[in-house]
Short mmCIF file of C-alpha atoms in Angstrom, two decimals:
data_model
loop_
_atom_site.label_atom_id
_atom_site.label_comp_id
_atom_site.label_asym_id
_atom_site.label_seq_id
_atom_site.Cartn_x
_atom_site.Cartn_y
_atom_site.Cartn_z
CA MET Y 24 86.59 71.76 66.93
CA LYS Y 25 86.79 75.16 65.52
CA ALA Y 26 86.44 75.05 61.54
CA LEU Y 27 85.97 72.11 59.25
CA LEU Y 28 88.45 72.16 56.40
CA LEU Y 29 87.53 69.87 53.33
CA ASP Y 30 89.26 69.06 50.18
CA PHE Y 31 87.21 69.54 46.63
CA GLY Y 32 87.47 66.70 44.79
CA GLY Y 33 86.59 63.36 46.37
CA VAL Y 34 85.32 64.84 49.55
CA LEU Y 35 83.02 67.72 48.77
CA VAL Y 36 82.53 66.64 45.02
CA GLN Y 37 82.49 63.63 43.21
CA THR Y 38 83.96 63.58 39.87
CA SER Y 39 83.95 61.34 36.59
CA LYS Y 40 86.32 62.11 33.62
CA ARG Y 41 84.40 62.75 30.10
CA PRO Y 42 86.23 60.90 27.36
CA SER Y 43 85.91 63.34 24.85
CA TRP Y 44 87.67 66.23 26.81
CA ALA Y 45 90.84 66.15 25.12
CA ALA Y 46 89.54 66.36 21.53
CA GLU Y 47 87.07 68.97 22.15
CA LEU Y 48 89.84 71.03 23.90
CA ALA Y 49 92.17 70.49 21.00
CA LYS Y 50 89.58 71.87 18.83
CA GLU Y 51 89.07 74.89 20.46
CA VAL Y 52 92.87 75.63 20.78
CA HIS Y 53 93.04 74.76 17.18
CA GLN Y 54 90.66 77.43 16.25
CA ARG Y 55 92.35 80.00 18.63
CA LEU Y 56 95.52 79.25 16.79
CA ALA Y 57 93.48 79.76 13.19
CA ARG Y 58 92.46 83.06 14.50
CA ALA Y 59 95.89 84.33 14.79
CA GLY Y 60 97.14 83.09 11.59
CA PHE Y 61 98.78 79.93 12.68
CA ALA Y 62 97.98 76.56 10.79
CA GLY Y 63 101.21 74.86 11.20
CA LEU Y 64 99.56 72.02 13.71
CA ALA Y 65 96.62 69.77 13.09
CA ALA Y 66 93.77 69.64 15.99
CA GLU Y 67 94.90 65.57 15.89
CA GLU Y 68 98.27 66.72 16.91
CA ILE Y 69 97.23 69.29 19.24
CA GLU Y 70 95.23 66.42 20.89
CA VAL Y 71 98.01 64.10 21.50
CA ASP Y 72 100.25 66.88 23.09
CA ILE Y 73 97.22 67.99 25.45
CA ARG Y 74 97.14 64.25 26.63
CA ALA Y 75 100.66 64.03 27.10
CA GLY Y 76 100.53 67.21 29.05
CA ALA Y 77 97.72 66.12 31.34
CA ASP Y 78 99.83 62.63 31.77
CA ALA Y 79 103.00 64.30 32.33
CA ASP Y 80 101.26 66.79 34.94
CA ARG Y 81 100.00 63.53 36.98
CA TYR Y 82 103.51 62.21 37.29
CA TRP Y 83 104.58 65.81 38.30
CA LYS Y 84 102.27 66.09 41.14
CA ASP Y 85 102.89 62.57 42.47
CA ALA Y 86 106.78 63.85 42.57
CA MET Y 87 105.25 67.14 44.47
CA SER Y 88 103.41 65.29 46.91
CA ARG Y 89 107.20 63.66 48.28
CA LEU Y 90 108.23 67.01 48.69
CA ALA Y 91 108.42 69.58 51.92
CA ALA Y 92 106.99 72.45 50.73
CA PRO Y 93 105.90 72.18 46.86
CA VAL Y 94 104.93 74.86 44.88
CA GLU Y 95 102.28 75.01 42.40
CA MET Y 96 102.54 74.89 38.50
CA THR Y 97 101.68 78.09 36.92
CA HIS Y 98 99.08 78.12 33.91
CA ARG Y 99 102.03 79.31 31.64
CA GLY Y 100 104.09 76.58 32.98
CA PHE Y 101 101.63 73.68 31.93
CA TRP Y 102 100.87 75.06 28.82
CA GLY Y 103 104.01 76.29 27.61
CA ASP Y 104 105.97 73.26 29.00
CA PHE Y 105 103.71 70.21 29.39
CA VAL Y 106 101.42 70.73 26.48
CA ALA Y 107 103.40 73.09 23.85
CA ALA Y 108 107.29 72.09 24.56
CA ASP Y 109 107.66 71.30 20.75
CA TRP Y 110 105.28 73.59 19.13
CA PRO Y 111 106.66 76.17 16.62
CA GLN Y 112 107.63 79.44 19.03
CA ALA Y 113 104.70 81.46 17.52
CA ALA Y 114 102.03 78.78 18.55
CA ARG Y 115 103.82 77.89 21.95
CA GLU Y 116 103.66 81.83 22.94
CA LEU Y 117 99.97 82.19 21.81
CA VAL Y 118 98.88 79.46 24.17
CA ARG Y 119 101.23 80.82 26.85
CA ALA Y 120 99.66 84.17 26.89
CA GLU Y 121 95.96 82.42 27.01
CA ALA Y 122 96.84 79.69 29.60
CA SER Y 123 95.01 80.94 32.25
CA ALA Y 124 91.64 80.95 29.83
CA LEU Y 125 92.79 77.56 28.52
CA CYS Y 126 93.03 75.83 32.21
CA ARG Y 127 89.78 77.10 32.84
CA ARG Y 128 88.27 75.60 29.86
CA MET Y 129 90.07 72.47 30.39
CA GLY Y 130 88.78 72.26 33.88
CA GLU Y 131 85.09 72.67 32.51
CA LEU Y 132 85.61 70.06 29.69
CA ARG Y 133 87.70 67.45 31.58
CA GLN Y 134 85.19 66.34 34.40
CA GLU Y 135 81.63 66.11 35.70
CA ARG Y 136 81.00 67.15 38.82
CA VAL Y 137 78.32 66.43 41.46
CA VAL Y 138 78.08 67.26 45.42
CA ARG Y 139 78.98 63.90 47.11
CA PRO Y 140 75.96 62.06 48.92
CA GLY Y 141 75.38 63.21 52.17
CA MET Y 142 77.48 66.39 51.90
CA ARG Y 143 74.74 68.90 51.75
CA GLU Y 144 73.25 67.69 55.18
CA LEU Y 145 76.77 67.54 56.67
CA LEU Y 146 77.27 71.30 55.60
CA GLU Y 147 73.78 72.13 57.32
CA ARG Y 148 74.42 70.41 60.44
CA CYS Y 149 77.89 71.82 60.82
CA GLN Y 150 78.12 74.27 63.64
CA VAL Y 151 81.77 75.69 62.86
CA PRO Y 152 82.83 77.80 59.73
CA VAL Y 153 83.64 75.33 56.72
CA ALA Y 154 86.61 76.08 54.03
CA VAL Y 155 87.66 74.16 51.09
CA VAL Y 156 91.46 73.64 50.69
CA SER Y 157 92.24 71.84 47.44
CA ASN Y 158 94.78 71.49 44.95
CA ALA Y 159 93.75 72.67 41.54
CA LEU Y 160 95.01 73.55 38.14
CA CYS Y 161 92.10 76.19 37.85
CA GLY Y 162 90.56 77.10 41.26
CA ALA Y 163 87.70 79.25 39.46
CA VAL Y 164 86.67 76.11 37.70
CA HIS Y 165 85.47 74.75 41.47
CA ARG Y 166 84.08 78.06 42.49
CA ASP Y 167 82.13 78.16 39.56
CA PHE Y 168 80.85 74.87 40.17
CA LEU Y 169 80.13 75.48 43.88
CA ALA Y 170 78.00 78.53 42.92
CA ALA Y 171 76.06 77.02 40.61
CA ALA Y 172 75.16 73.62 43.08
CA GLY Y 173 74.15 76.44 45.75
CA VAL Y 174 76.80 75.15 47.98
CA GLU Y 175 78.03 77.94 50.33
CA VAL Y 176 81.36 77.80 52.64
CA ALA Y 177 83.05 80.22 54.39
CA LEU Y 178 86.33 80.34 52.28
CA GLN Y 179 88.16 78.69 49.43
CA VAL Y 180 91.66 78.13 48.98
CA TYR Y 181 93.24 76.74 45.84
CA SER Y 182 96.57 75.84 45.14
CA ASP Y 183 96.70 77.64 41.73
CA GLU Y 184 95.41 81.09 43.21
CA VAL Y 185 97.69 81.04 46.22
CA GLY Y 186 101.09 79.31 44.51
CA VAL Y 187 101.55 76.42 46.63
CA ARG Y 188 100.01 72.95 46.66
CA LYS Y 189 99.45 70.18 49.47
CA PRO Y 190 101.00 68.65 51.09
CA ASN Y 191 102.72 71.93 51.66
CA PRO Y 192 101.22 72.89 55.36
CA GLU Y 193 100.90 76.47 54.06
CA MET Y 194 97.72 75.41 51.99
CA ILE Y 195 96.08 74.86 55.52
CA TRP Y 196 97.69 77.79 57.09
CA ILE Y 197 96.28 79.94 54.71
CA ALA Y 198 92.67 78.87 55.83
CA THR Y 199 93.40 78.98 59.40
CA ARG Y 200 94.67 82.17 59.59
CA ALA Y 201 91.97 83.74 56.89
CA LEU Y 202 89.53 81.99 59.71
CA GLY Y 203 91.27 83.22 62.69
CA VAL Y 204 91.63 79.51 64.32
CA ASP Y 205 94.66 77.72 65.56
CA PRO Y 206 95.27 74.49 63.40
CA SER Y 207 95.24 72.29 66.32
CA ARG Y 208 91.45 73.11 66.53
CA VAL Y 209 90.63 72.14 62.93
CA TRP Y 210 89.86 69.04 61.03
CA TYR Y 211 90.97 68.49 57.67
CA VAL Y 212 89.32 65.96 55.34
CA GLY Y 213 90.93 64.73 52.20
CA ASP Y 214 90.97 61.40 50.36
CA ASN Y 215 94.42 60.85 49.47
CA TYR Y 216 97.18 59.76 52.08
CA ASP Y 217 99.94 61.22 50.23
CA ARG Y 218 98.54 65.04 49.79
CA ASP Y 219 95.86 65.24 52.36
CA GLY Y 220 96.80 63.17 55.29
CA LEU Y 221 100.41 63.95 55.10
CA CYS Y 222 99.37 67.65 55.01
CA GLY Y 223 97.16 67.65 57.54
CA VAL Y 224 99.86 66.12 59.99
CA ARG Y 225 102.55 68.72 58.72
CA ALA Y 226 100.02 71.34 59.53
CA GLY Y 227 99.54 69.99 62.93
CA VAL Y 228 95.90 70.15 62.73
CA GLY Y 229 94.04 68.74 65.23
CA THR Y 230 92.07 66.06 63.33
CA THR Y 231 93.13 64.49 59.89
CA VAL Y 232 90.58 62.33 58.18
CA ILE Y 233 90.78 60.31 55.04
CA MET Y 234 87.08 60.16 53.19
CA ARG Y 235 87.85 57.29 50.89
CA SER Y 236 87.02 58.02 47.28
CA ASP Y 237 88.22 56.19 43.91
CA SER Y 238 91.51 57.47 44.20
CA THR Y 239 92.47 56.74 47.57
CA ASP Y 240 94.15 53.43 47.20
CA THR Y 241 95.82 55.02 44.27
CA ILE Y 242 99.05 55.68 46.48
CA PRO Y 243 102.36 56.64 44.30
CA TYR Y 244 104.47 55.47 47.76
CA ARG Y 245 104.10 54.47 51.10
CA VAL Y 246 103.23 57.03 53.79
CA ARG Y 247 104.62 56.69 57.17
CA GLN Y 248 101.99 59.51 58.86
CA ARG Y 249 98.75 57.98 59.45
CA PRO Y 250 95.17 60.02 59.73
CA SER Y 251 93.48 60.39 62.79
CA ALA Y 252 90.31 58.36 61.19
CA VAL Y 253 89.16 56.97 58.00
CA VAL Y 254 85.41 57.09 57.12
CA GLU Y 255 83.76 55.85 53.96
CA ASP Y 256 81.45 58.90 53.19
CA ALA Y 257 79.86 62.24 54.49
CA ALA Y 258 77.31 60.07 56.67
CA GLY Y 259 80.40 58.53 58.38
CA LEU Y 260 82.30 61.74 58.95
CA LEU Y 261 78.85 63.20 60.11
CA ARG Y 262 79.02 60.68 62.68
CA LEU Y 263 82.66 61.15 63.88
CA MET Y 264 82.04 64.67 64.12
CA GLU Y 265 79.01 64.50 66.40
CA ALA Y 266 80.62 61.61 68.45
CA SER Y 267 83.51 63.84 69.24
#
């Protein structure tokens, strides 16, 4: 193995949803609209549309994980089409103009994050460069978290920043080109069979590993391609690496 590539949520980091995130974000969006002179939407109405947009985005992600080379949703597309599709034009254009900042705020409010148990030890003992390769509505939120948590990796590749998303193999190839390694000499570790396992197979990585998380068994459709191995946690991955 010449490099270790890790998914962010479910592998490097554990996440849990904050129940109040949509109401908090809707209040902030309402305030932004009010400062711009628009008062045609109540905060409660904005919250309904934010939640609807998030649900629509989830269904879209499931569909995209079946394509051969899916591209990523843009920040402007998410807010303009998934959230504000039925808003008055002035309000819709305002959130489109501020879409990147709103995606970042959404990422900050939506989830609590902690480094997955055992992962710090794995990173300390790993003898090859480690990179994060992850789908993300706003990769800047992930970068901020890792910096605050004191987690250092050689490279971070996020789908919103590069314009493609897993299982597009280009996500992994971007990382291997940057690290100067052949895909056949790397390991890729994710927690979903459709996005991660399939991406590793398509990219031709040497070893594709599924690390089980709360979302691993939530599979939108059957995936024929199988990973090289399945582990329960970071300790299991470390044992697998040291035995190879």
